[in-house]
């Protein structure tokens, strides 16, 4: 039997810690914090945790709580340009680094996050004359 990424990473404790580490960085990020408009990020932290653990082979709580992920639709209300994407990735990189993963597992997560974050952009690129 093949181990899932969820299991290889350490299961629920890993995903809870990763979401917590990520939102600890978001709280102080000049670009991302204002997007949330609140000091209470517990709901966002929970949604990230259950989404990621489901995506990587863990319990399907996200689907049962919120339905299909539809990430682009859920993020459409936010202005996500290259700067916001880069700040999101910086926060996630810091969170992943804090988790002290073996490099191959780090790379699996990082590859996913860079692709997903790029796919969330919903603002056109600015040109040099904008």
JSON list of C-alpha atoms in Angstrom, two decimals:
[
{"chain": "A", "resi": 1, "resn": "UNK", "atom": "CA", "xyz": [0.00, 0.00, 0.00]},
{"chain": "A", "resi": 2, "resn": "UNK", "atom": "CA", "xyz": [1.29, 3.43, -0.96]},
{"chain": "A", "resi": 3, "resn": "UNK", "atom": "CA", "xyz": [1.48, 6.15, 1.67]},
{"chain": "A", "resi": 4, "resn": "UNK", "atom": "CA", "xyz": [-0.40, 9.36, 0.92]},
{"chain": "A", "resi": 5, "resn": "UNK", "atom": "CA", "xyz": [1.25, 12.76, 1.16]},
{"chain": "A", "resi": 6, "resn": "UNK", "atom": "CA", "xyz": [-1.12, 13.40, 4.06]},
{"chain": "A", "resi": 7, "resn": "UNK", "atom": "CA", "xyz": [0.36, 10.42, 5.92]},
{"chain": "A", "resi": 8, "resn": "UNK", "atom": "CA", "xyz": [3.96, 11.13, 4.89]},
{"chain": "A", "resi": 9, "resn": "UNK", "atom": "CA", "xyz": [3.70, 14.69, 6.19]},
{"chain": "A", "resi": 10, "resn": "UNK", "atom": "CA", "xyz": [2.38, 13.59, 9.59]},
{"chain": "A", "resi": 11, "resn": "UNK", "atom": "CA", "xyz": [-1.39, 13.73, 9.23]},
{"chain": "A", "resi": 12, "resn": "UNK", "atom": "CA", "xyz": [-3.66, 16.18, 11.03]},
{"chain": "A", "resi": 13, "resn": "UNK", "atom": "CA", "xyz": [-0.99, 17.70, 13.31]},
{"chain": "A", "resi": 14, "resn": "UNK", "atom": "CA", "xyz": [1.16, 18.67, 10.31]},
{"chain": "A", "resi": 15, "resn": "UNK", "atom": "CA", "xyz": [-1.69, 20.39, 8.48]},
{"chain": "A", "resi": 16, "resn": "UNK", "atom": "CA", "xyz": [-2.89, 22.18, 11.62]},
{"chain": "A", "resi": 17, "resn": "UNK", "atom": "CA", "xyz": [0.64, 23.45, 12.26]},
{"chain": "A", "resi": 18, "resn": "UNK", "atom": "CA", "xyz": [1.17, 24.46, 8.63]},
{"chain": "A", "resi": 19, "resn": "UNK", "atom": "CA", "xyz": [-2.08, 26.47, 8.53]},
{"chain": "A", "resi": 20, "resn": "UNK", "atom": "CA", "xyz": [-1.20, 28.08, 11.86]},
{"chain": "A", "resi": 21, "resn": "UNK", "atom": "CA", "xyz": [2.32, 29.00, 10.70]},
{"chain": "A", "resi": 22, "resn": "UNK", "atom": "CA", "xyz": [0.92, 30.41, 7.46]},
{"chain": "A", "resi": 23, "resn": "UNK", "atom": "CA", "xyz": [-1.70, 32.62, 9.11]},
{"chain": "A", "resi": 24, "resn": "UNK", "atom": "CA", "xyz": [0.79, 33.83, 11.73]},
{"chain": "A", "resi": 25, "resn": "UNK", "atom": "CA", "xyz": [2.67, 35.33, 8.78]},
{"chain": "A", "resi": 26, "resn": "UNK", "atom": "CA", "xyz": [-0.46, 36.61, 7.02]},
{"chain": "A", "resi": 27, "resn": "UNK", "atom": "CA", "xyz": [-1.44, 38.56, 10.17]},
{"chain": "A", "resi": 28, "resn": "UNK", "atom": "CA", "xyz": [1.62, 40.77, 9.79]},
{"chain": "A", "resi": 29, "resn": "UNK", "atom": "CA", "xyz": [1.82, 40.94, 6.00]},
{"chain": "A", "resi": 30, "resn": "UNK", "atom": "CA", "xyz": [1.21, 44.45, 4.65]},
{"chain": "A", "resi": 31, "resn": "UNK", "atom": "CA", "xyz": [-0.54, 43.20, 1.49]},
{"chain": "A", "resi": 32, "resn": "UNK", "atom": "CA", "xyz": [-2.45, 40.15, 2.74]},
{"chain": "A", "resi": 33, "resn": "UNK", "atom": "CA", "xyz": [-3.63, 41.21, 6.20]},
{"chain": "A", "resi": 34, "resn": "UNK", "atom": "CA", "xyz": [-5.90, 43.99, 4.88]},
{"chain": "A", "resi": 35, "resn": "UNK", "atom": "CA", "xyz": [-7.60, 41.51, 2.52]},
{"chain": "A", "resi": 36, "resn": "UNK", "atom": "CA", "xyz": [-8.97, 39.63, 5.52]},
{"chain": "A", "resi": 37, "resn": "UNK", "atom": "CA", "xyz": [-10.17, 42.75, 7.30]},
{"chain": "A", "resi": 38, "resn": "UNK", "atom": "CA", "xyz": [-10.16, 41.08, 10.71]},
{"chain": "A", "resi": 39, "resn": "UNK", "atom": "CA", "xyz": [-7.79, 40.05, 13.45]},
{"chain": "A", "resi": 40, "resn": "UNK", "atom": "CA", "xyz": [-9.67, 36.76, 13.86]},
{"chain": "A", "resi": 41, "resn": "UNK", "atom": "CA", "xyz": [-8.33, 34.41, 11.21]},
{"chain": "A", "resi": 42, "resn": "UNK", "atom": "CA", "xyz": [-9.46, 31.21, 12.96]},
{"chain": "A", "resi": 43, "resn": "UNK", "atom": "CA", "xyz": [-12.06, 30.47, 10.28]},
{"chain": "A", "resi": 44, "resn": "UNK", "atom": "CA", "xyz": [-9.60, 30.98, 7.44]},
{"chain": "A", "resi": 45, "resn": "UNK", "atom": "CA", "xyz": [-7.01, 28.88, 9.25]},
{"chain": "A", "resi": 46, "resn": "UNK", "atom": "CA", "xyz": [-9.51, 26.05, 9.71]},
{"chain": "A", "resi": 47, "resn": "UNK", "atom": "CA", "xyz": [-10.58, 26.15, 6.05]},
{"chain": "A", "resi": 48, "resn": "UNK", "atom": "CA", "xyz": [-6.96, 26.01, 4.86]},
{"chain": "A", "resi": 49, "resn": "UNK", "atom": "CA", "xyz": [-6.20, 23.12, 7.19]},
{"chain": "A", "resi": 50, "resn": "UNK", "atom": "CA", "xyz": [-9.17, 20.99, 6.14]},
{"chain": "A", "resi": 51, "resn": "UNK", "atom": "CA", "xyz": [-8.73, 21.83, 2.45]},
{"chain": "A", "resi": 52, "resn": "UNK", "atom": "CA", "xyz": [-5.04, 20.87, 2.43]},
{"chain": "A", "resi": 53, "resn": "UNK", "atom": "CA", "xyz": [-5.45, 17.68, 4.38]},
{"chain": "A", "resi": 54, "resn": "UNK", "atom": "CA", "xyz": [-8.28, 16.59, 2.07]},
{"chain": "A", "resi": 55, "resn": "UNK", "atom": "CA", "xyz": [-6.31, 17.54, -1.05]},
{"chain": "A", "resi": 56, "resn": "UNK", "atom": "CA", "xyz": [-3.34, 15.47, 0.10]},
{"chain": "A", "resi": 57, "resn": "UNK", "atom": "CA", "xyz": [-5.32, 12.34, 0.99]},
{"chain": "A", "resi": 58, "resn": "UNK", "atom": "CA", "xyz": [-6.73, 12.97, 4.47]},
{"chain": "A", "resi": 59, "resn": "UNK", "atom": "CA", "xyz": [-10.31, 13.25, 5.74]},
{"chain": "A", "resi": 60, "resn": "UNK", "atom": "CA", "xyz": [-12.86, 14.90, 3.44]},
{"chain": "A", "resi": 61, "resn": "UNK", "atom": "CA", "xyz": [-14.14, 17.42, 5.99]},
{"chain": "A", "resi": 62, "resn": "UNK", "atom": "CA", "xyz": [-13.68, 20.30, 3.56]},
{"chain": "A", "resi": 63, "resn": "UNK", "atom": "CA", "xyz": [-16.08, 18.75, 1.04]},
{"chain": "A", "resi": 64, "resn": "UNK", "atom": "CA", "xyz": [-18.61, 17.97, 3.75]},
{"chain": "A", "resi": 65, "resn": "UNK", "atom": "CA", "xyz": [-18.37, 21.48, 5.24]},
{"chain": "A", "resi": 66, "resn": "UNK", "atom": "CA", "xyz": [-18.08, 23.59, 2.08]},
{"chain": "A", "resi": 67, "resn": "UNK", "atom": "CA", "xyz": [-18.68, 21.44, -0.98]},
{"chain": "A", "resi": 68, "resn": "UNK", "atom": "CA", "xyz": [-16.34, 21.41, -3.94]},
{"chain": "A", "resi": 69, "resn": "UNK", "atom": "CA", "xyz": [-13.21, 23.53, -3.43]},
{"chain": "A", "resi": 70, "resn": "UNK", "atom": "CA", "xyz": [-13.76, 25.88, -6.43]},
{"chain": "A", "resi": 71, "resn": "UNK", "atom": "CA", "xyz": [-10.70, 27.86, -5.37]},
{"chain": "A", "resi": 72, "resn": "UNK", "atom": "CA", "xyz": [-10.81, 30.48, -8.13]},
{"chain": "A", "resi": 73, "resn": "UNK", "atom": "CA", "xyz": [-14.47, 31.20, -7.48]},
{"chain": "A", "resi": 74, "resn": "UNK", "atom": "CA", "xyz": [-13.94, 31.46, -3.72]},
{"chain": "A", "resi": 75, "resn": "UNK", "atom": "CA", "xyz": [-11.07, 33.91, -4.21]},
{"chain": "A", "resi": 76, "resn": "UNK", "atom": "CA", "xyz": [-12.65, 36.01, -6.94]},
{"chain": "A", "resi": 77, "resn": "UNK", "atom": "CA", "xyz": [-13.86, 38.68, -4.50]},
{"chain": "A", "resi": 78, "resn": "UNK", "atom": "CA", "xyz": [-10.23, 39.47, -3.65]},
{"chain": "A", "resi": 79, "resn": "UNK", "atom": "CA", "xyz": [-7.93, 41.52, -5.86]},
{"chain": "A", "resi": 80, "resn": "UNK", "atom": "CA", "xyz": [-5.15, 39.03, -6.50]},
{"chain": "A", "resi": 81, "resn": "UNK", "atom": "CA", "xyz": [-2.37, 40.40, -8.63]},
{"chain": "A", "resi": 82, "resn": "UNK", "atom": "CA", "xyz": [1.25, 39.34, -8.93]},
{"chain": "A", "resi": 83, "resn": "UNK", "atom": "CA", "xyz": [2.19, 41.28, -5.78]},
{"chain": "A", "resi": 84, "resn": "UNK", "atom": "CA", "xyz": [-0.53, 39.56, -3.70]},
{"chain": "A", "resi": 85, "resn": "UNK", "atom": "CA", "xyz": [0.49, 36.17, -5.13]},
{"chain": "A", "resi": 86, "resn": "UNK", "atom": "CA", "xyz": [4.12, 36.81, -4.24]},
{"chain": "A", "resi": 87, "resn": "UNK", "atom": "CA", "xyz": [3.22, 37.83, -0.68]},
{"chain": "A", "resi": 88, "resn": "UNK", "atom": "CA", "xyz": [1.05, 34.72, -0.31]},
{"chain": "A", "resi": 89, "resn": "UNK", "atom": "CA", "xyz": [3.90, 32.56, -1.55]},
{"chain": "A", "resi": 90, "resn": "UNK", "atom": "CA", "xyz": [6.37, 34.25, 0.82]},
{"chain": "A", "resi": 91, "resn": "UNK", "atom": "CA", "xyz": [4.08, 33.51, 3.78]},
{"chain": "A", "resi": 92, "resn": "UNK", "atom": "CA", "xyz": [3.61, 29.92, 2.66]},
{"chain": "A", "resi": 93, "resn": "UNK", "atom": "CA", "xyz": [7.32, 29.44, 2.03]},
{"chain": "A", "resi": 94, "resn": "UNK", "atom": "CA", "xyz": [8.05, 30.64, 5.55]},
{"chain": "A", "resi": 95, "resn": "UNK", "atom": "CA", "xyz": [5.41, 28.30, 6.96]},
{"chain": "A", "resi": 96, "resn": "UNK", "atom": "CA", "xyz": [6.72, 25.31, 5.00]},
{"chain": "A", "resi": 97, "resn": "UNK", "atom": "CA", "xyz": [10.29, 26.08, 6.03]},
{"chain": "A", "resi": 98, "resn": "UNK", "atom": "CA", "xyz": [9.22, 26.19, 9.69]},
{"chain": "A", "resi": 99, "resn": "UNK", "atom": "CA", "xyz": [7.83, 22.66, 9.32]},
{"chain": "A", "resi": 100, "resn": "UNK", "atom": "CA", "xyz": [11.31, 21.18, 8.73]},
{"chain": "A", "resi": 101, "resn": "UNK", "atom": "CA", "xyz": [10.16, 18.77, 6.03]},
{"chain": "A", "resi": 102, "resn": "UNK", "atom": "CA", "xyz": [12.53, 16.48, 4.16]},
{"chain": "A", "resi": 103, "resn": "UNK", "atom": "CA", "xyz": [13.43, 18.22, 0.88]},
{"chain": "A", "resi": 104, "resn": "UNK", "atom": "CA", "xyz": [11.48, 15.85, -1.41]},
{"chain": "A", "resi": 105, "resn": "UNK", "atom": "CA", "xyz": [8.29, 16.41, 0.60]},
{"chain": "A", "resi": 106, "resn": "UNK", "atom": "CA", "xyz": [8.92, 20.16, 0.80]},
{"chain": "A", "resi": 107, "resn": "UNK", "atom": "CA", "xyz": [9.26, 20.18, -2.99]},
{"chain": "A", "resi": 108, "resn": "UNK", "atom": "CA", "xyz": [5.93, 18.37, -3.45]},
{"chain": "A", "resi": 109, "resn": "UNK", "atom": "CA", "xyz": [4.13, 21.00, -1.39]},
{"chain": "A", "resi": 110, "resn": "UNK", "atom": "CA", "xyz": [6.03, 23.93, -2.87]},
{"chain": "A", "resi": 111, "resn": "UNK", "atom": "CA", "xyz": [5.33, 22.85, -6.45]},
{"chain": "A", "resi": 112, "resn": "UNK", "atom": "CA", "xyz": [1.62, 22.65, -5.68]},
{"chain": "A", "resi": 113, "resn": "UNK", "atom": "CA", "xyz": [1.51, 26.00, -3.86]},
{"chain": "A", "resi": 114, "resn": "UNK", "atom": "CA", "xyz": [3.35, 27.89, -6.60]},
{"chain": "A", "resi": 115, "resn": "UNK", "atom": "CA", "xyz": [1.00, 26.55, -9.28]},
{"chain": "A", "resi": 116, "resn": "UNK", "atom": "CA", "xyz": [-2.13, 27.11, -7.18]},
{"chain": "A", "resi": 117, "resn": "UNK", "atom": "CA", "xyz": [-1.11, 30.65, -6.19]},
{"chain": "A", "resi": 118, "resn": "UNK", "atom": "CA", "xyz": [-0.39, 31.58, -9.77]},
{"chain": "A", "resi": 119, "resn": "UNK", "atom": "CA", "xyz": [-3.80, 30.22, -10.76]},
{"chain": "A", "resi": 120, "resn": "UNK", "atom": "CA", "xyz": [-5.55, 32.48, -8.23]},
{"chain": "A", "resi": 121, "resn": "UNK", "atom": "CA", "xyz": [-4.40, 35.68, -9.93]},
{"chain": "A", "resi": 122, "resn": "UNK", "atom": "CA", "xyz": [-7.44, 37.55, -11.20]},
{"chain": "A", "resi": 123, "resn": "UNK", "atom": "CA", "xyz": [-5.96, 40.94, -12.09]},
{"chain": "A", "resi": 124, "resn": "UNK", "atom": "CA", "xyz": [-4.18, 41.79, -15.33]},
{"chain": "A", "resi": 125, "resn": "UNK", "atom": "CA", "xyz": [-0.50, 42.54, -15.28]},
{"chain": "A", "resi": 126, "resn": "UNK", "atom": "CA", "xyz": [0.35, 46.22, -15.27]},
{"chain": "A", "resi": 127, "resn": "UNK", "atom": "CA", "xyz": [2.41, 47.53, -18.10]},
{"chain": "A", "resi": 128, "resn": "UNK", "atom": "CA", "xyz": [5.30, 50.02, -17.81]},
{"chain": "A", "resi": 129, "resn": "UNK", "atom": "CA", "xyz": [2.97, 52.94, -18.61]},
{"chain": "A", "resi": 130, "resn": "UNK", "atom": "CA", "xyz": [0.21, 52.05, -16.14]}
]
